[in-house]
Coordinates of C-alpha atoms and ligand atoms in Angstrom, one line a residue:
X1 CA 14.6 -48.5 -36.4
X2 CA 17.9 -46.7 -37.5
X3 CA 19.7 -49.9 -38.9
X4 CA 23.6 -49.0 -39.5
X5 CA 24.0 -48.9 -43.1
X6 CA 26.8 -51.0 -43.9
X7 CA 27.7 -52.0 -46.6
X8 CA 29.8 -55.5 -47.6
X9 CA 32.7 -54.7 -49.4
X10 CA 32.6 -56.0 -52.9
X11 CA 36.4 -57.5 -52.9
X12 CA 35.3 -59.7 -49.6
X13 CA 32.1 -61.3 -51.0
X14 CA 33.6 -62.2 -54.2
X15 CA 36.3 -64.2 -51.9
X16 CA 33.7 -66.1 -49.9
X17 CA 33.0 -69.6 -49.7
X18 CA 30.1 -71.6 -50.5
X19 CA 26.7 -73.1 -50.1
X20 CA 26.0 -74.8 -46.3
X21 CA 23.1 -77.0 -45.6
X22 CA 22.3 -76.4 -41.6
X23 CA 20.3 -79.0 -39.8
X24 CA 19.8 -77.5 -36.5
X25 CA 18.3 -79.3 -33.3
X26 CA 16.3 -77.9 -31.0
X27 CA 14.3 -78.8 -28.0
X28 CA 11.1 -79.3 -29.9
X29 CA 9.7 -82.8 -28.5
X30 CA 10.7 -85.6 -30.7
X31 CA 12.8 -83.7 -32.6
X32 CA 15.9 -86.3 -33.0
X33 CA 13.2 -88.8 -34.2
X34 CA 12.4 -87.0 -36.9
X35 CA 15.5 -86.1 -37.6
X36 CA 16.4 -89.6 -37.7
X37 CA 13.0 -90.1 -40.5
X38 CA 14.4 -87.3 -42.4
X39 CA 17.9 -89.0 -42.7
X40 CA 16.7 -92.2 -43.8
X41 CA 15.0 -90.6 -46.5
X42 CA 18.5 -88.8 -47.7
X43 CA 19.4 -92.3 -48.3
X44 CA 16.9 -93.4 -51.1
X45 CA 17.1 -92.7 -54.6
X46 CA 13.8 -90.6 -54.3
X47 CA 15.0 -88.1 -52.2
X48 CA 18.8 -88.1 -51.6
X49 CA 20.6 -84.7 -52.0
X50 CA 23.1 -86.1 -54.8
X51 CA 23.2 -89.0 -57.1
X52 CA 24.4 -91.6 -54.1
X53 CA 25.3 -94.8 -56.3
X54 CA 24.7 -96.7 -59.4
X55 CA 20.6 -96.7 -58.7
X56 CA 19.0 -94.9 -61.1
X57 CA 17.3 -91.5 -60.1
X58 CA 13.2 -92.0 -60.4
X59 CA 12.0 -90.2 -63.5
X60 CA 9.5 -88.6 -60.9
X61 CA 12.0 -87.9 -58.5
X62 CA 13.7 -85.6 -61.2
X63 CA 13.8 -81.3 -60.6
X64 CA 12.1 -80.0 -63.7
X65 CA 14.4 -78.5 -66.5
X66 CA 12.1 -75.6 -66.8
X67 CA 12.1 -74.7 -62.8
X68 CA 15.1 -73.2 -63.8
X69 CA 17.6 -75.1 -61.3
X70 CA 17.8 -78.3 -62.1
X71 CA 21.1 -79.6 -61.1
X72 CA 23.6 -79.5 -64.1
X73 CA 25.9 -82.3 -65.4
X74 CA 29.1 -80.1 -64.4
X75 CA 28.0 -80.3 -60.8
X76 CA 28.8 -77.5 -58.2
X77 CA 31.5 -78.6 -56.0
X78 CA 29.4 -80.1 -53.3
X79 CA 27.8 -77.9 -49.7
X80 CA 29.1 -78.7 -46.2
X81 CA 26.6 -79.8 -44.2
X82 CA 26.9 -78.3 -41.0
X83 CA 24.2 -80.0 -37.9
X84 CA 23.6 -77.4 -34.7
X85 CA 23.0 -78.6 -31.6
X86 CA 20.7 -76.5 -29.4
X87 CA 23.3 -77.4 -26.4
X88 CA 26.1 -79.4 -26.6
X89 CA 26.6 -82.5 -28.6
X90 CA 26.4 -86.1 -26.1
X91 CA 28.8 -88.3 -27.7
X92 CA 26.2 -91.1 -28.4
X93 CA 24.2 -88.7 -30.6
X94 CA 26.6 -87.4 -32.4
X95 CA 27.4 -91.2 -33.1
X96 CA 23.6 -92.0 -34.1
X97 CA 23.1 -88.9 -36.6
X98 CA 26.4 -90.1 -38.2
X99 CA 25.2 -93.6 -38.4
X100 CA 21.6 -92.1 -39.5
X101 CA 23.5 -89.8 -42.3
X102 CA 25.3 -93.1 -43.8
X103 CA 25.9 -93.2 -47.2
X104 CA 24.5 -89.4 -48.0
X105 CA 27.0 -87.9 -46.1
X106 CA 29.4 -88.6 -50.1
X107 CA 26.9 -86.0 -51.1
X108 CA 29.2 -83.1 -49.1
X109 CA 32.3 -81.7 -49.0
X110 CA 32.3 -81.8 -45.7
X111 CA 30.0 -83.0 -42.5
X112 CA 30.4 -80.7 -39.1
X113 CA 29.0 -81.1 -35.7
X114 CA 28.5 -77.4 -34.3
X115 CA 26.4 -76.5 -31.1
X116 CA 24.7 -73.3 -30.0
X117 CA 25.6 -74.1 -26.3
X118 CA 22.4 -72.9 -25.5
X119 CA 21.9 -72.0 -21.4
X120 CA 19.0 -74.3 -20.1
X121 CA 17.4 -71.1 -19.9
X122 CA 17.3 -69.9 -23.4
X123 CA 16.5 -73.9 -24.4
X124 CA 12.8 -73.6 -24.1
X125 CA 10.2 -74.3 -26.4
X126 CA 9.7 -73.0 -28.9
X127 CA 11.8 -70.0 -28.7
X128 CA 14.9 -72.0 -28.2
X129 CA 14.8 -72.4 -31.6
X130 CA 15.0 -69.0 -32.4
X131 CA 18.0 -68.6 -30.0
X132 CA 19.8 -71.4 -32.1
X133 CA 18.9 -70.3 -35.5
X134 CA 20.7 -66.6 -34.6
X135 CA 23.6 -68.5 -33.5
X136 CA 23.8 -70.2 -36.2
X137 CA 23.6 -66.7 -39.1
X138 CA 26.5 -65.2 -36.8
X139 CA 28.6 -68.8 -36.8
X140 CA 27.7 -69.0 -40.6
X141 CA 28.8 -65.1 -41.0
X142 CA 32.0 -65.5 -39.6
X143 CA 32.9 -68.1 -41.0
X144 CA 34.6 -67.5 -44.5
X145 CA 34.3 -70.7 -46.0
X146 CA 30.6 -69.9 -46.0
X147 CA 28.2 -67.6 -48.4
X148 CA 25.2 -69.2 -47.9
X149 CA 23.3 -71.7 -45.8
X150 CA 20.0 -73.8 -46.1
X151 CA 18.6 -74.1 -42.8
X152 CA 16.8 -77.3 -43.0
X153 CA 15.1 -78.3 -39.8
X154 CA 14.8 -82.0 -39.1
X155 CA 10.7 -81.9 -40.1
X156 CA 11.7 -80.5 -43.7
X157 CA 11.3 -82.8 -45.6
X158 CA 12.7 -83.6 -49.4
X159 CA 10.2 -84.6 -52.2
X160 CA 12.9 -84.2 -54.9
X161 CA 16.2 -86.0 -55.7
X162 CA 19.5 -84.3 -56.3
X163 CA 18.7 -81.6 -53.9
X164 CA 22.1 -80.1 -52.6
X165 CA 22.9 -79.7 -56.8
X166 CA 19.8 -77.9 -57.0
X167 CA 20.0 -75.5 -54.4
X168 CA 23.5 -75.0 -55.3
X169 CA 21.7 -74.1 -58.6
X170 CA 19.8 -71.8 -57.0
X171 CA 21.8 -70.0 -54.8
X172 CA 23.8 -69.1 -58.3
X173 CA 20.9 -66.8 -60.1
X174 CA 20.3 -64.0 -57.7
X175 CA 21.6 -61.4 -54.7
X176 CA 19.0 -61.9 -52.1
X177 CA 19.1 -62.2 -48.2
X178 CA 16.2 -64.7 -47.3
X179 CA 14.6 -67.1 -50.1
X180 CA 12.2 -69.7 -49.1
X181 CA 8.5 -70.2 -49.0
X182 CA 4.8 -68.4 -48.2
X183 CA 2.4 -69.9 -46.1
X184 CA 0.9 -72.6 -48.7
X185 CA -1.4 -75.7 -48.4
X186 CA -5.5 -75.6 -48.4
X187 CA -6.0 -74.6 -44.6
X188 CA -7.2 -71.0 -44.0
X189 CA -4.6 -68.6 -42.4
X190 CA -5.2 -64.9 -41.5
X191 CA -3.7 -62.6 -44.1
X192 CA -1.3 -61.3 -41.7
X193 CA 0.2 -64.9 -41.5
X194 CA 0.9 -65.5 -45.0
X195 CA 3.5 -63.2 -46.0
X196 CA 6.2 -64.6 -44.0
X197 CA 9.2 -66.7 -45.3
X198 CA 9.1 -69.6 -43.7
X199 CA 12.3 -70.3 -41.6
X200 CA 13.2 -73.0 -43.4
X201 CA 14.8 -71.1 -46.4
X202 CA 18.2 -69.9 -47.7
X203 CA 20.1 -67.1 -46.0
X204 CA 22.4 -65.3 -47.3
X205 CA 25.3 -65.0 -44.8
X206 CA 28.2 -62.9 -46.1
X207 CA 26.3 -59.1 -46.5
X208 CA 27.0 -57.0 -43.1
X209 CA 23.9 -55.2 -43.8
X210 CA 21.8 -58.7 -43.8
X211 CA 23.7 -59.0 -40.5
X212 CA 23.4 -56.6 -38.8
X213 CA 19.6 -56.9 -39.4
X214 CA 19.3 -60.7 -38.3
X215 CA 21.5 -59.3 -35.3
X216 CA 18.7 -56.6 -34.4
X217 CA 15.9 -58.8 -34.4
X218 CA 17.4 -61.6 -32.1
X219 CA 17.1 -58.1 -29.9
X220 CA 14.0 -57.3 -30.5
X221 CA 11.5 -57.2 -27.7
X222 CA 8.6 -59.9 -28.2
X223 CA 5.2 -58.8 -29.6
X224 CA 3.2 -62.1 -29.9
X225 CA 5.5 -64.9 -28.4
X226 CA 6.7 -65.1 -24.8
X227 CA 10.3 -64.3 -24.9
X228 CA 11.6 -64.2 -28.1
X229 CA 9.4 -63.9 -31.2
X230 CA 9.7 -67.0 -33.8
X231 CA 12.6 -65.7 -35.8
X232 CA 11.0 -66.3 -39.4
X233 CA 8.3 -63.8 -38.1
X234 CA 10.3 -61.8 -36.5
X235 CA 12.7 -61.3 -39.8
X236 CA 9.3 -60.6 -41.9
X237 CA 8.9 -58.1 -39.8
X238 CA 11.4 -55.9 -41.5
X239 CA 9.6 -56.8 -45.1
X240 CA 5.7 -56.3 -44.4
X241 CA 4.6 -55.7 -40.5
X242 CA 3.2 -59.5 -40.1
X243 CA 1.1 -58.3 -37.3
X244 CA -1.3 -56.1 -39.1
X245 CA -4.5 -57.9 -40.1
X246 CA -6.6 -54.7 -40.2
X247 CA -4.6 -52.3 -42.2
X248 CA -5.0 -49.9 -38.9
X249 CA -2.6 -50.0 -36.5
X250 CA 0.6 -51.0 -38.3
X251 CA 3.6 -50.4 -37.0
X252 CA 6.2 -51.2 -39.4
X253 CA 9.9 -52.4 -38.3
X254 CA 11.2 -50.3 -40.8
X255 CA 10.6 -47.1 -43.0
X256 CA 9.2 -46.9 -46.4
X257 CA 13.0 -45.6 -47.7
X258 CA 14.2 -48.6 -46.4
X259 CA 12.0 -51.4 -47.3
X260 CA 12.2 -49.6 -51.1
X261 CA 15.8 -50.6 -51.4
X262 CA 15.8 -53.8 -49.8
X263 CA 12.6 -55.7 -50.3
X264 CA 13.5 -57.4 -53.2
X265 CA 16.1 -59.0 -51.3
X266 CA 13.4 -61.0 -49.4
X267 CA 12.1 -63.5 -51.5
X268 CA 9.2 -65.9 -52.3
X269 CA 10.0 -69.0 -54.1
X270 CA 9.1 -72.7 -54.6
X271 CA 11.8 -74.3 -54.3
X272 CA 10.9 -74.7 -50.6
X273 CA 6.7 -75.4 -49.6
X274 CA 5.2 -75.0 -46.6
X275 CA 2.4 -76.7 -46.7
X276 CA 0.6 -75.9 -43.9
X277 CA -1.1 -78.2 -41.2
X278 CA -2.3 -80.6 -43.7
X279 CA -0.7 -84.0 -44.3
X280 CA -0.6 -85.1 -47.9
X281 CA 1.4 -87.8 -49.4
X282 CA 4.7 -87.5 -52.2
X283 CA 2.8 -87.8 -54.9
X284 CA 0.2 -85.4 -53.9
X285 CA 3.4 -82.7 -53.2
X286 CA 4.7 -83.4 -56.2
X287 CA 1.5 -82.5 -58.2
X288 CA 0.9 -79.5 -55.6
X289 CA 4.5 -78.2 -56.1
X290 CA 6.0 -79.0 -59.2
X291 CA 9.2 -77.1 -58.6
X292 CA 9.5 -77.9 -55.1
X293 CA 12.7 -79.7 -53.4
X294 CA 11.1 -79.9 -49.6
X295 CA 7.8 -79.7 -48.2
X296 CA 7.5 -78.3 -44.2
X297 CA 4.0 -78.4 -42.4
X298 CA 3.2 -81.6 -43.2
X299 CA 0.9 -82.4 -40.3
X300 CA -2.4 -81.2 -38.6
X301 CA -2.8 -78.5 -36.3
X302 CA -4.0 -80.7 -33.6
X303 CA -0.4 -82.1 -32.9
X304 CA 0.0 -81.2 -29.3
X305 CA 3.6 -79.7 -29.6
X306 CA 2.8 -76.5 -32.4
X307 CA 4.3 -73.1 -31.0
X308 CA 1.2 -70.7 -30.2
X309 CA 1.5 -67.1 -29.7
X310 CA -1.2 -64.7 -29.4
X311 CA -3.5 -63.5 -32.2
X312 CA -2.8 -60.0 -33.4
X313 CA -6.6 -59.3 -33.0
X314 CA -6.6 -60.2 -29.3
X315 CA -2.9 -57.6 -28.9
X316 CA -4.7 -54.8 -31.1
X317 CA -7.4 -54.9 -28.8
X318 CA -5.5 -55.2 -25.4
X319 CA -3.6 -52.1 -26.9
X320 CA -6.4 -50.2 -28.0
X321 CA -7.9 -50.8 -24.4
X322 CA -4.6 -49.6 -22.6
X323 CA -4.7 -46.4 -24.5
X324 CA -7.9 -45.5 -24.3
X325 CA -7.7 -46.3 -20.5
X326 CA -4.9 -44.0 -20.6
X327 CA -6.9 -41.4 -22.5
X328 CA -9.7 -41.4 -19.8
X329 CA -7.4 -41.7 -16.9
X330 CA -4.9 -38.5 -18.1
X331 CA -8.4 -36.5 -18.6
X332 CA -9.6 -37.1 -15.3
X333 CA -6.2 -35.8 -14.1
X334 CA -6.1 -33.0 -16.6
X335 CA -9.8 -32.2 -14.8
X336 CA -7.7 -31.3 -11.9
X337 CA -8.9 -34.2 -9.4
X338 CA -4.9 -33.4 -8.8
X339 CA -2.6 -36.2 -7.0
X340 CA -5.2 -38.7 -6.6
X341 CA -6.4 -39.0 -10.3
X342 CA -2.6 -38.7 -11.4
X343 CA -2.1 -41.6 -9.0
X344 CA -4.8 -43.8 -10.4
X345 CA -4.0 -43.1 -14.2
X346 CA -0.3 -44.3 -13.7
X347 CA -1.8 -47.3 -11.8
X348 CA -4.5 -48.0 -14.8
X349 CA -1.8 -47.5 -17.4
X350 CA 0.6 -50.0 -15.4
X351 CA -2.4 -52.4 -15.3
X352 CA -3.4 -52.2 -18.9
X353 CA 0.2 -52.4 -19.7
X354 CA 0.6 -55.6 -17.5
X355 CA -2.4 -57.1 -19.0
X356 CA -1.2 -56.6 -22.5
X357 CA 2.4 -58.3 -21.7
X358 CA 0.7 -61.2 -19.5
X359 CA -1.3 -61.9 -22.7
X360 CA 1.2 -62.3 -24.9
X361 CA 3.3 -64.0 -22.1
X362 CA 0.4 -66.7 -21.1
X363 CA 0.5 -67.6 -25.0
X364 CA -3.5 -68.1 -25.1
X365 CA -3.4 -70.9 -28.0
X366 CA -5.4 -68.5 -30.5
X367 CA -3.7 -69.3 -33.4
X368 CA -1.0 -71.6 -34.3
X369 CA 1.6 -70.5 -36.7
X370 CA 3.4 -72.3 -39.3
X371 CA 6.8 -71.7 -38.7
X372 CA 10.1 -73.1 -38.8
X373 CA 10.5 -72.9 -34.8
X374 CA 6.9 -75.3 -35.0
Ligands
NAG1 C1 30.1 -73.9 -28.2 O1 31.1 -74.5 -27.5 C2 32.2 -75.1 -28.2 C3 33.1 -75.8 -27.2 O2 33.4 -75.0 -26.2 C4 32.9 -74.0 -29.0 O3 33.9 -74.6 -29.7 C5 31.9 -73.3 -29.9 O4 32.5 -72.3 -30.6 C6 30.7 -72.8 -29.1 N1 29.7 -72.4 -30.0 C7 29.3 -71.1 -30.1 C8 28.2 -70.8 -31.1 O5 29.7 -70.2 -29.5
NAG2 C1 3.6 -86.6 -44.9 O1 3.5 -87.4 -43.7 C2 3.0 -88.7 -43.9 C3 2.9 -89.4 -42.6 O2 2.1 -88.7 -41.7 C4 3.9 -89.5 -44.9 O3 3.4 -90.7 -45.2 C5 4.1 -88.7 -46.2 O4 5.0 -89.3 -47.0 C6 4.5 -87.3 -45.9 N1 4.5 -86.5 -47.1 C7 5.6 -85.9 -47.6 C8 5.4 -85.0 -48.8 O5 6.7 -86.0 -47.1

């Protein structure tokens, strides 16, 4: 897919800023009441993102020493923690999610209200939230005071406390351009599904070549969404082809070369879990995920407001249809049955190819992935 190969210059990461946790909003129904869940649980000793006052942390509520990011007693100077509106902020909410932050907002440097000014157009669901998310990596990549973000959406959930330390911690170890979590959890997912990093993960957001990648796939044409793919997927897509269950068929994003130099930078970890469409309680996650700061995908499939694409079964065969339609069509013309049958194979092509985009379009509710933007 001929990505530009820039490179960052050395002198200019080594100047940038720090860690920022992003809580975007989105259109997703309900989405401010969770967000307003989520909050309230920043403000317990269980779960808050630093140590908040004189109440002791819960021995359970601890990051494990041997996770190997536990936050250390000469903290990190503190994230910024940046919310993103999917339009523009309405006074009165901006008010509430200040009131709803309270006392955690002491555990960052700084607290920001930013906004994607999303048309009502590009607000749908749910691939208004991939709109806001690739606002947010090119806000996040010009801003200098930034390095990194954790995009945090208002479902993700902590389990742990001390959190911002931690991942403060962990953005310290290693070079890498997305960090965050497989598909997890007891319920069965296709293969395909499973190697994606779910959106709710650390970016890095200071390497142009990390850029200019997040930039191409905010471009890139839908292949199992309407409109806009989920953008955890559609990032994966650079790493492993997520859409190609049989092994036939793939179409990789990217060439071997490529991925060989940069999949490494694309990493599985558990700091982040998401635990997919089953609800289980904090002391389950805690035994499930012993080095886990958040859990995402708490909740059953059945809830009524999951994004749902198209299975890559049902576009493999739509495809294999069109081009064998094709096939049959172009022979008949070959066969010299001259303007007629040319007429009638660009008419079948056109209708196979209509067929296959109206499927993905209709979003048949075949499967229902586990993504950030759900
Ligand atoms: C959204 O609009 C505000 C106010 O006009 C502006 O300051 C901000 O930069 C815009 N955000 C983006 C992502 O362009
Ligand atoms: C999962 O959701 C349930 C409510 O449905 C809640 O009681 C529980 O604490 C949540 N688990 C975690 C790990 O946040």
């Amino acid at each position: 897919m001929g990505l530009p190969l820039l490179l960052a210059a050395p002198a200019l990461a080594a100047a940038r800023g720090g860690l920022a946790v992003v809580v975007p909003l989105t259109a997703a129904p309900r989405d401010l009441a969770r967000l307003r869940a989520t909050l309230g649980r920043w403000n317990t000793p269980d779960f808050a993102p630093c140590r908040l006052d004189d109440r002791a942390t819960p021995a359970a509520a601890h990051v494990r020493r041997d996770c190997g990011f536990a936050p250390e007693k000469r903290a990190h100077e503190p994230p910024a923690l940046i919310f993103y509106a999917n339009r523009r902020w309405h006074e009165h909410v901006r008010r509430d999610v200040g009131a709803w932050l309270g006392a955690a907002a002491a555990c960052f440097q700084r607290v920001e209200f930013r906004a994607a000014n999303l048309t009502a157009a590009e607000d749908g669901y749910p691939y208004g939230a991939s709109h806001v998310f690739y606002a947010v990596h090119a806000d996040m990549f010009a801003d200098r005071r930034v390095r990194h973000f954790f995009y945090t959406e208002p479902d993700n959930a902590p389990i742990r406390a001390r959190w911002a330390d931690a991942l403060q911690a962990l953005v310290q170890t290693e070079r890498f351009w997305v960090k965050g979590s497989a598909v997890r959890g007891p319920v069965k997912v296709d293969e395909w599904v499973i190697r994606h990093v779910n959106g709710n993960a650390l970016y890095d957001a200071h390497d142009a070549e990390f850029r200019a990648v997040v930039r191409e796939a905010s471009r890139a044409a839908p292949r199992m969404h309407a409109r806009l793919d989920p953008y955890d997927l559609a990032l994966a897509a650079y790493f492993h082809d997520p859409w190609c269950p049989t092994g036939r068929h793939c179409a990789p994003t990217t060439s071997v070369a490529w991925r060989r130099e940069r999949l490494h930078l694309y990493r599985f970890a558990e700091f982040a879990a998401n635990h997919h469409d089953a609800v289980l309680g904090v002391a389950a996650a805690r035994r499930a995920y012993p080095c886990a700061l958040f859990v995402h995908g708490n909740r059953t499939a059945v809830n009524a407001d999951r994004a749902r694409g198209v299975s890559p079964n049902a576009v493999i065969k739509a495809r294999e249809l069109a081009r064998k339609r094709a096939r049959v069509a172009r022979r008949a013309a070959r066969r010299g049955r001259g303007v007629v049958a040319g007429a009638v194979a660009s008419l079948l092509a056109v209708v196979a190819a209509r067929r296959l985009r109206g499927s993905r379009g209709r979003g048949r509710p075949l499967f229902v992935y586990s993504s950030g933007a759900g």
